[in-house]
Coordinates of C-alpha atoms and ligand atoms in Angstrom, one line a residue:
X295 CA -53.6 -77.3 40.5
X296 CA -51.0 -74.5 39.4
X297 CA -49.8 -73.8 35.8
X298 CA -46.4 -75.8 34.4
X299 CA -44.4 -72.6 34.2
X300 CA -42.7 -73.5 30.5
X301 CA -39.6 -71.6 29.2
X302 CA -39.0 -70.9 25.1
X303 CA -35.5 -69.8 24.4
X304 CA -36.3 -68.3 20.9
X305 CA -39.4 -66.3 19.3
X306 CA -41.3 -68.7 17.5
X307 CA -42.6 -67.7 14.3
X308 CA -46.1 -66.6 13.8
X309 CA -47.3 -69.6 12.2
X310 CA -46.8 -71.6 15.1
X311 CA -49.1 -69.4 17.1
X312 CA -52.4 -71.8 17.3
X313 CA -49.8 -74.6 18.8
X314 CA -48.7 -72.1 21.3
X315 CA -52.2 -71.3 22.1
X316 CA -52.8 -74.5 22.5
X317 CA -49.7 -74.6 25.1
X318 CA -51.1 -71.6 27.1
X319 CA -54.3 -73.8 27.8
X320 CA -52.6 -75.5 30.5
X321 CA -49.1 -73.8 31.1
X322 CA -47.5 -70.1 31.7
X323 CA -45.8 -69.9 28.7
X324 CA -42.9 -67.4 28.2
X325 CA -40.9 -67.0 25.4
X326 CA -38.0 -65.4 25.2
X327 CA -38.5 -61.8 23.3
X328 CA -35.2 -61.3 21.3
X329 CA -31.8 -63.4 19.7
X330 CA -29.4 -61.1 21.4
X331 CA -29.7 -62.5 24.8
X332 CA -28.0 -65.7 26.4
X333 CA -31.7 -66.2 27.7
X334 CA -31.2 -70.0 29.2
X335 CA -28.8 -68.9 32.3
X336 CA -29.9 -70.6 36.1
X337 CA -31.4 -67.6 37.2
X338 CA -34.0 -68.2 34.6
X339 CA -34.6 -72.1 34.4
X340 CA -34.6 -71.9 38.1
X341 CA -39.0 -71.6 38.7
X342 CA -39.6 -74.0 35.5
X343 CA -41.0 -77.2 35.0
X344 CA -40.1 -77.4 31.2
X345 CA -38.1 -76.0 29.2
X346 CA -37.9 -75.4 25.5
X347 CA -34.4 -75.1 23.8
X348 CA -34.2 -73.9 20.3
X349 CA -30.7 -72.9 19.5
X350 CA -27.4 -74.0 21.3
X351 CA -26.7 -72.2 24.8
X352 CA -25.0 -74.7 26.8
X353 CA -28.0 -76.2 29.6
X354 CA -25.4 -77.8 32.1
X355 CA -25.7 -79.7 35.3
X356 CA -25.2 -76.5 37.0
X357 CA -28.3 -75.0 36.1
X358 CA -30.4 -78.5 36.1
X359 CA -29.4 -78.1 39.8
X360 CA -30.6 -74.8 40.6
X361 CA -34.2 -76.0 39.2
X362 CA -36.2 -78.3 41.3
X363 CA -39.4 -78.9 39.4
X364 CA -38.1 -79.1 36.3
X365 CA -39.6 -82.2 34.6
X366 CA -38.3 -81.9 30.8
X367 CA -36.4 -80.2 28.4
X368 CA -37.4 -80.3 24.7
X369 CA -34.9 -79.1 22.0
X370 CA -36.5 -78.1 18.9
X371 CA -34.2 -79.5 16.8
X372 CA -31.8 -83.4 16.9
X373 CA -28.3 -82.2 17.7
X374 CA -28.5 -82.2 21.6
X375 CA -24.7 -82.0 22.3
X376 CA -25.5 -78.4 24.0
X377 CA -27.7 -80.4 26.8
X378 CA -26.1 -82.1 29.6
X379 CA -27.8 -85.4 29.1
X380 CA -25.9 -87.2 31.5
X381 CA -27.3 -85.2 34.3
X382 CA -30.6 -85.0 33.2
X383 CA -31.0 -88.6 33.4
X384 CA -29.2 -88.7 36.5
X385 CA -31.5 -85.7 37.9
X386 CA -34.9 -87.6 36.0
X387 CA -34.9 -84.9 33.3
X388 CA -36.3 -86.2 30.6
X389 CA -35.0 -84.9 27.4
X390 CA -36.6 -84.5 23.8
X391 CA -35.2 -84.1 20.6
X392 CA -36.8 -84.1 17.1
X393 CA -34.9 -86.9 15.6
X394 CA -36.0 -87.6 11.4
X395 CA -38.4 -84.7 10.3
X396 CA -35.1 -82.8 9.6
X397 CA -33.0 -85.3 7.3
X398 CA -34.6 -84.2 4.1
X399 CA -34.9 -80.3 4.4
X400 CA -31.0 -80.8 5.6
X401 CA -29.8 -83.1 2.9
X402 CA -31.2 -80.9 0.9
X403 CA -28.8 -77.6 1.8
X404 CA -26.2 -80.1 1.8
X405 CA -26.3 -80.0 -2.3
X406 CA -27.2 -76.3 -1.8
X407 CA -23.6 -75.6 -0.3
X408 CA -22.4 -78.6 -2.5
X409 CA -23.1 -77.0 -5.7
X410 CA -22.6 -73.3 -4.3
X411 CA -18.7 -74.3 -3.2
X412 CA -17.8 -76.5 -6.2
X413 CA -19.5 -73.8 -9.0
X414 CA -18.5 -70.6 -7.0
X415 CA -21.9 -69.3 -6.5
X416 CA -20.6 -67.1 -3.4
X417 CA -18.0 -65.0 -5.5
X418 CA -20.1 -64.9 -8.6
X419 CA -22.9 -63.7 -6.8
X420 CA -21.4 -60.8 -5.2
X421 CA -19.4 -59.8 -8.6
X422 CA -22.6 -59.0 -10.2
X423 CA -23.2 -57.2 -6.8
X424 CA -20.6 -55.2 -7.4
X425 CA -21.3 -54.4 -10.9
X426 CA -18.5 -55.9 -12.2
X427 CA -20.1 -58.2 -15.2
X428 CA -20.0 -55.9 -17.9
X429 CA -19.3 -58.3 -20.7
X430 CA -19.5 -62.1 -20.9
X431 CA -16.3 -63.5 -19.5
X432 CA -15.7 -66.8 -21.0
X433 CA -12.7 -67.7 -18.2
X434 CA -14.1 -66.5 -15.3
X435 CA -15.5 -68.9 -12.3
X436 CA -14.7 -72.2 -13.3
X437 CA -16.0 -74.7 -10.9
X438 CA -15.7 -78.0 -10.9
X439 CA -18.0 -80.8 -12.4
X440 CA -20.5 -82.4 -9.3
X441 CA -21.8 -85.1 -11.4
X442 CA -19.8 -88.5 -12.1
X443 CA -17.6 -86.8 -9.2
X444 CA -17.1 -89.1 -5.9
X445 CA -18.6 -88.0 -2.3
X446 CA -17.0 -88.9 0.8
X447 CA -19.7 -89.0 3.3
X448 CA -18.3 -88.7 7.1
X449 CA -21.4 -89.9 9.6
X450 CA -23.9 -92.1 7.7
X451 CA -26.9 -91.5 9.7
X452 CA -30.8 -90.4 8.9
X453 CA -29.2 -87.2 7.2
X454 CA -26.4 -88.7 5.6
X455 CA -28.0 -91.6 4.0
X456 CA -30.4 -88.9 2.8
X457 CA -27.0 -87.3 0.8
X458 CA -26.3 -90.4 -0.5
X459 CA -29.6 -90.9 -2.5
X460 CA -29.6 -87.2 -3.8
X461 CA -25.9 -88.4 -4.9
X462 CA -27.1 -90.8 -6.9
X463 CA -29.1 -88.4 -8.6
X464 CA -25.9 -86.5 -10.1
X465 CA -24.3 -90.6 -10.8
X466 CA -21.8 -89.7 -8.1
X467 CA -19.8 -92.2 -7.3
X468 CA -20.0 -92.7 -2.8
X469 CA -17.9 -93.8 0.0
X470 CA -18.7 -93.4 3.0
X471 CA -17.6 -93.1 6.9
X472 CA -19.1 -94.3 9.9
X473 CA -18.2 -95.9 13.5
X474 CA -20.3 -99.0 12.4
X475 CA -21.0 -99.9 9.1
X476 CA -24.0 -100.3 7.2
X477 CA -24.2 -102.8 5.1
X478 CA -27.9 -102.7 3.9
X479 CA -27.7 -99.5 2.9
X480 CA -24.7 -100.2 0.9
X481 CA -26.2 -102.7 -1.3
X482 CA -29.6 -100.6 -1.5
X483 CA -27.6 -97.1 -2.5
X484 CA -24.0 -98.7 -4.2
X485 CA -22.3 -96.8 -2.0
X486 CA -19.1 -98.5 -0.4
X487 CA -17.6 -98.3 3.0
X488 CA -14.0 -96.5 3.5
X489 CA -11.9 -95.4 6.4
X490 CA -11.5 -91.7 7.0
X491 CA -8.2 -91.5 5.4
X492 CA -9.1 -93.1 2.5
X493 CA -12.7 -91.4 1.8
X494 CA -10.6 -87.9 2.4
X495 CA -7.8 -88.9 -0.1
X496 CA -10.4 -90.0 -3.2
X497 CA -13.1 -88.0 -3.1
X498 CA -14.0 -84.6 -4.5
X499 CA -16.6 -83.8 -2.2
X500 CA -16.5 -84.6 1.7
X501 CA -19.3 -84.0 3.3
X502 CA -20.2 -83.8 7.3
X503 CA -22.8 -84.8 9.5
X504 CA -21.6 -87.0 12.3
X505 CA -23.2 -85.8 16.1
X506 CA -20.8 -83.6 17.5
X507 CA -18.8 -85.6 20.6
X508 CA -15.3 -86.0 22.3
X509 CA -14.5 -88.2 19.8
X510 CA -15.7 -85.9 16.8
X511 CA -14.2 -82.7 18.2
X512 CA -12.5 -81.4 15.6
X513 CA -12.3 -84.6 13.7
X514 CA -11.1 -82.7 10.8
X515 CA -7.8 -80.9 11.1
X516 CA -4.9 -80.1 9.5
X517 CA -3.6 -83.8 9.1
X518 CA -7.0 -84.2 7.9
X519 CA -7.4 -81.4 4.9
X520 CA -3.7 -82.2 4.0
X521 CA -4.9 -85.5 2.8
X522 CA -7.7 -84.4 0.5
X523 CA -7.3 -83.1 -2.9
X524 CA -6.3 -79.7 -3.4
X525 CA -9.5 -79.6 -5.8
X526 CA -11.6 -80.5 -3.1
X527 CA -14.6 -79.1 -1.6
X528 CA -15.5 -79.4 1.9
X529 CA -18.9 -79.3 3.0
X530 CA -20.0 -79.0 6.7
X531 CA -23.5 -79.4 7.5
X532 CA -23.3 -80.7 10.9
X533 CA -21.9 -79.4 13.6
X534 CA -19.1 -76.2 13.5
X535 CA -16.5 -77.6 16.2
X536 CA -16.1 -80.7 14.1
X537 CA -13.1 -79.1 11.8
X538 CA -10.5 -76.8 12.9
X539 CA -11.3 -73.7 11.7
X540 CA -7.9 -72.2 12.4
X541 CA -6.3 -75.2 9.7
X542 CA -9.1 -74.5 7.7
X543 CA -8.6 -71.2 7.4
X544 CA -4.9 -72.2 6.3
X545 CA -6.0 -75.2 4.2
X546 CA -8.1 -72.3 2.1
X547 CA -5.3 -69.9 2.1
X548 CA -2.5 -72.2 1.0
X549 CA -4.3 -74.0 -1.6
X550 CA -4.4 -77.2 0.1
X551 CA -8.2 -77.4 -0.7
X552 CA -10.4 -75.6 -2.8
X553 CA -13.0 -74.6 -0.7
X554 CA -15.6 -75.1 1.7
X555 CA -18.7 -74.3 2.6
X556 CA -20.3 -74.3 6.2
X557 CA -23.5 -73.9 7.3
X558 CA -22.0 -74.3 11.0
X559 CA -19.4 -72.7 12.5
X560 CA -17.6 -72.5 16.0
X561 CA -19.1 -70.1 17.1
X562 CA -22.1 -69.3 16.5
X563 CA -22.2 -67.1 14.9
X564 CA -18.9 -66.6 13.8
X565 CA -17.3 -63.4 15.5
X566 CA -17.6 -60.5 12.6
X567 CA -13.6 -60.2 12.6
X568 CA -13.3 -64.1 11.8
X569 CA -11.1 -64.0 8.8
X570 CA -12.8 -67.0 7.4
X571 CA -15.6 -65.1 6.4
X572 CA -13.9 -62.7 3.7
X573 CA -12.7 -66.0 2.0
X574 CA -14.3 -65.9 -1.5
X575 CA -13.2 -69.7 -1.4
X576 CA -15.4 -70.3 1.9
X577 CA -19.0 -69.9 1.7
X578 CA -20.9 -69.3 4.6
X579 CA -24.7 -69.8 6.0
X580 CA -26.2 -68.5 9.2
X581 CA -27.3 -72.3 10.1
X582 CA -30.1 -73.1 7.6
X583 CA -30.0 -76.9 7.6
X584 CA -33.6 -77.3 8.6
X585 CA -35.2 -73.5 7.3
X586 CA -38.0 -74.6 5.4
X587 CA -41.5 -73.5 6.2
X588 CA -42.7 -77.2 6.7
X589 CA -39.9 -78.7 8.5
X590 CA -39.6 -76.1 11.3
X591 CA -43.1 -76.4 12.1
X592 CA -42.7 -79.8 12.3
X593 CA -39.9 -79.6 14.6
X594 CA -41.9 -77.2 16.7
X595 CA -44.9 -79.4 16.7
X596 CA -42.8 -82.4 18.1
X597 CA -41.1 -80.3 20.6
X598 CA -44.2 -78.9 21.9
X599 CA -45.8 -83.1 22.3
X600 CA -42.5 -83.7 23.7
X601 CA -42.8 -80.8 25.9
X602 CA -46.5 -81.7 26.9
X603 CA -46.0 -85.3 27.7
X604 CA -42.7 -84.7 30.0
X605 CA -44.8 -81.9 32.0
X606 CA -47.7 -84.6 32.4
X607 CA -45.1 -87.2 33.9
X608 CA -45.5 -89.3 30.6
X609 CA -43.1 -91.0 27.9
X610 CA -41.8 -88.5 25.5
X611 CA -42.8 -89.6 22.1
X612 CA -39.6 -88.0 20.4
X613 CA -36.7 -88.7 22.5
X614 CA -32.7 -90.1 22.3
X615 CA -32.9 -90.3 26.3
X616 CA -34.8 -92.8 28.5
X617 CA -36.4 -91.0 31.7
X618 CA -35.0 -93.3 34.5
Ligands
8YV1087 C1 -31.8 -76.7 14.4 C2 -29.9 -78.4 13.9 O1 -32.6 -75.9 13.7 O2 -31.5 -79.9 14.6 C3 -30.4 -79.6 14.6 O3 -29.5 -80.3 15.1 O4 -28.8 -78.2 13.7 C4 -30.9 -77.4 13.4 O5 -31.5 -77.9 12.3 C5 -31.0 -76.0 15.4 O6 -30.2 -76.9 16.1 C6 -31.8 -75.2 16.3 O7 -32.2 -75.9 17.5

């Protein structure tokens, strides 16, 4: 019987070697050498029979086509709005994600950005950088107080019911958006339901992580930061083309908001002449929602069973999508 020819789109890191050995066993495994390179493009995906995606290049319909034997594609992480899910089911593609192992590790950055946009950690950091804190300055970088503050949490899902109980850790007070509500987790948390408008208008915090779609495309834009306070912070941890950066960038300049702080942009990565990142008011991470040691191994450990069981023709364990 001949090898599953398997694709990686990104180096994994050397502590995920023995899983990859373990993948070599019964597939050609390649993985693709360097970040620099759109490496998923037709040409490539067209001799595979799975293929794992760990980043965001667009796989489309158009590529899906050019690849007969391709069985699955497993993305190492639970946003899957770069995959053409549609087709794959049409095409019997079945399609992995790694849906829950990620909640905490990004729930956690959530407060990391959190606390670094409302106390100014960005601009503080980089004027001792500068060797500019010569004396103690009693009036520089006032923030603004996190606990006893209110969140506004937009998309109350695995990872955003995960903010709300670190919330309750600094007695904020929480409202929260979603298409449907939940109920139970209102009574278990004390959060309380409120409509978009409303949760922008009262709360000091706001918070993203709904899945990126046609309906959340740039959910948040300039109607949007106009409502909230102009002492706000705005935190996005989900998905870059969910604000307008363009009214961002104005909401930041005019004063209409305090600040944000994004660990997604669109793009990705931001082009180096985006003016949003000289902002001292806008603080900026390369995507770090799930960077811990353990939960990116465990992320690579699900895509790889996901990847294993689509090549065998079987169920994947971890998936959003039901192979038809
Ligand atoms: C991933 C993420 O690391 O899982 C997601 O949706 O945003 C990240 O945590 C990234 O998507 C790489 O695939």
């Amino acid at each position: 019987m001949s090898r599953h020819k398997v694709f990686v789109t990104r180096p994994l890191p050397p502590v995920a070697e023995p899983l990859i050995k373990r993948l070599r066993q019964t597939c050609e495994v390649e993985i693709w050498p360097s970040m620099d390179d759109p490496a998923p493009t037709a040409e490539k995906i067209r001799s595979l029979d799975g293929l794992a995606t760990y980043g965001h290049e667009p796989i489309t319909d158009a590529m899906m086509a050019s690849a007969p034997n391709l069985k699955v594609i497993s993305n190492i992480g639970v946003g899957h709005d770069h995959i053409d899910s549609e087709a794959a089911r049409r095409r019997g593609v079945a399609v992995g994600n790694t849906p829950g192992v990620l909640s905490g590790a990004t729930a956690d950055m959530t407060f990391a950005l959190l606390l670094a946009g409302g106390r100014l950690l960005g601009p503080s950091s980089r004027y001792v950088r500068a060797r500019q804190w010569r004396s103690y300055d009693p009036n520089l970088f006032w923030g603004c107080e996190v606990h006893h503050s209110t969140i506004g949490i937009v998309g109350m899902g695995r990872i955003g019911y995960e903010v709300a109980k670190r919330a309750r850790g600094f007695d904020m007070k929480i409202l929260y958006y979603k298409r449907n509500r939940r109920e139970d987790w209102e009574r278990e948390l004390g959060m309380r339901y409120a409509p978009l408008n409303e949760l922008l208008e009262a709360s000091d915090f706001v918070t993203l992580h709904a899945p990126m779609s046609p309906e959340t495309k740039e959910m948040i834009g300039a109607a949007e930061l106009k409502r909230m306070k102009r002492t706000a912070v705005l935190v996005n941890a989900a998905r870059g083309g969910i604000v307008d950066h363009a009214a961002l960038h104005e909401a930041l300049t005019s004063g209409e908001i305090a600040a944000a702080a994004l660990d997604v942009t669109e793009p990705e990565p931001l082009p180096f002449d985006s003016p949003l990142i000289d902002l001292d008011n806008c603080f900026i991470a390369p995507h770090l929602g799930s960077a811990t040691v353990e939960t990116r191994l465990k992320m690579i450990e699900m895509a790889l069973e996901n990847l294993m069981a689509g090549l065998n023709g079987k169920p994947l364990p971890y998936s959003f999508l039901e192979r038809t």
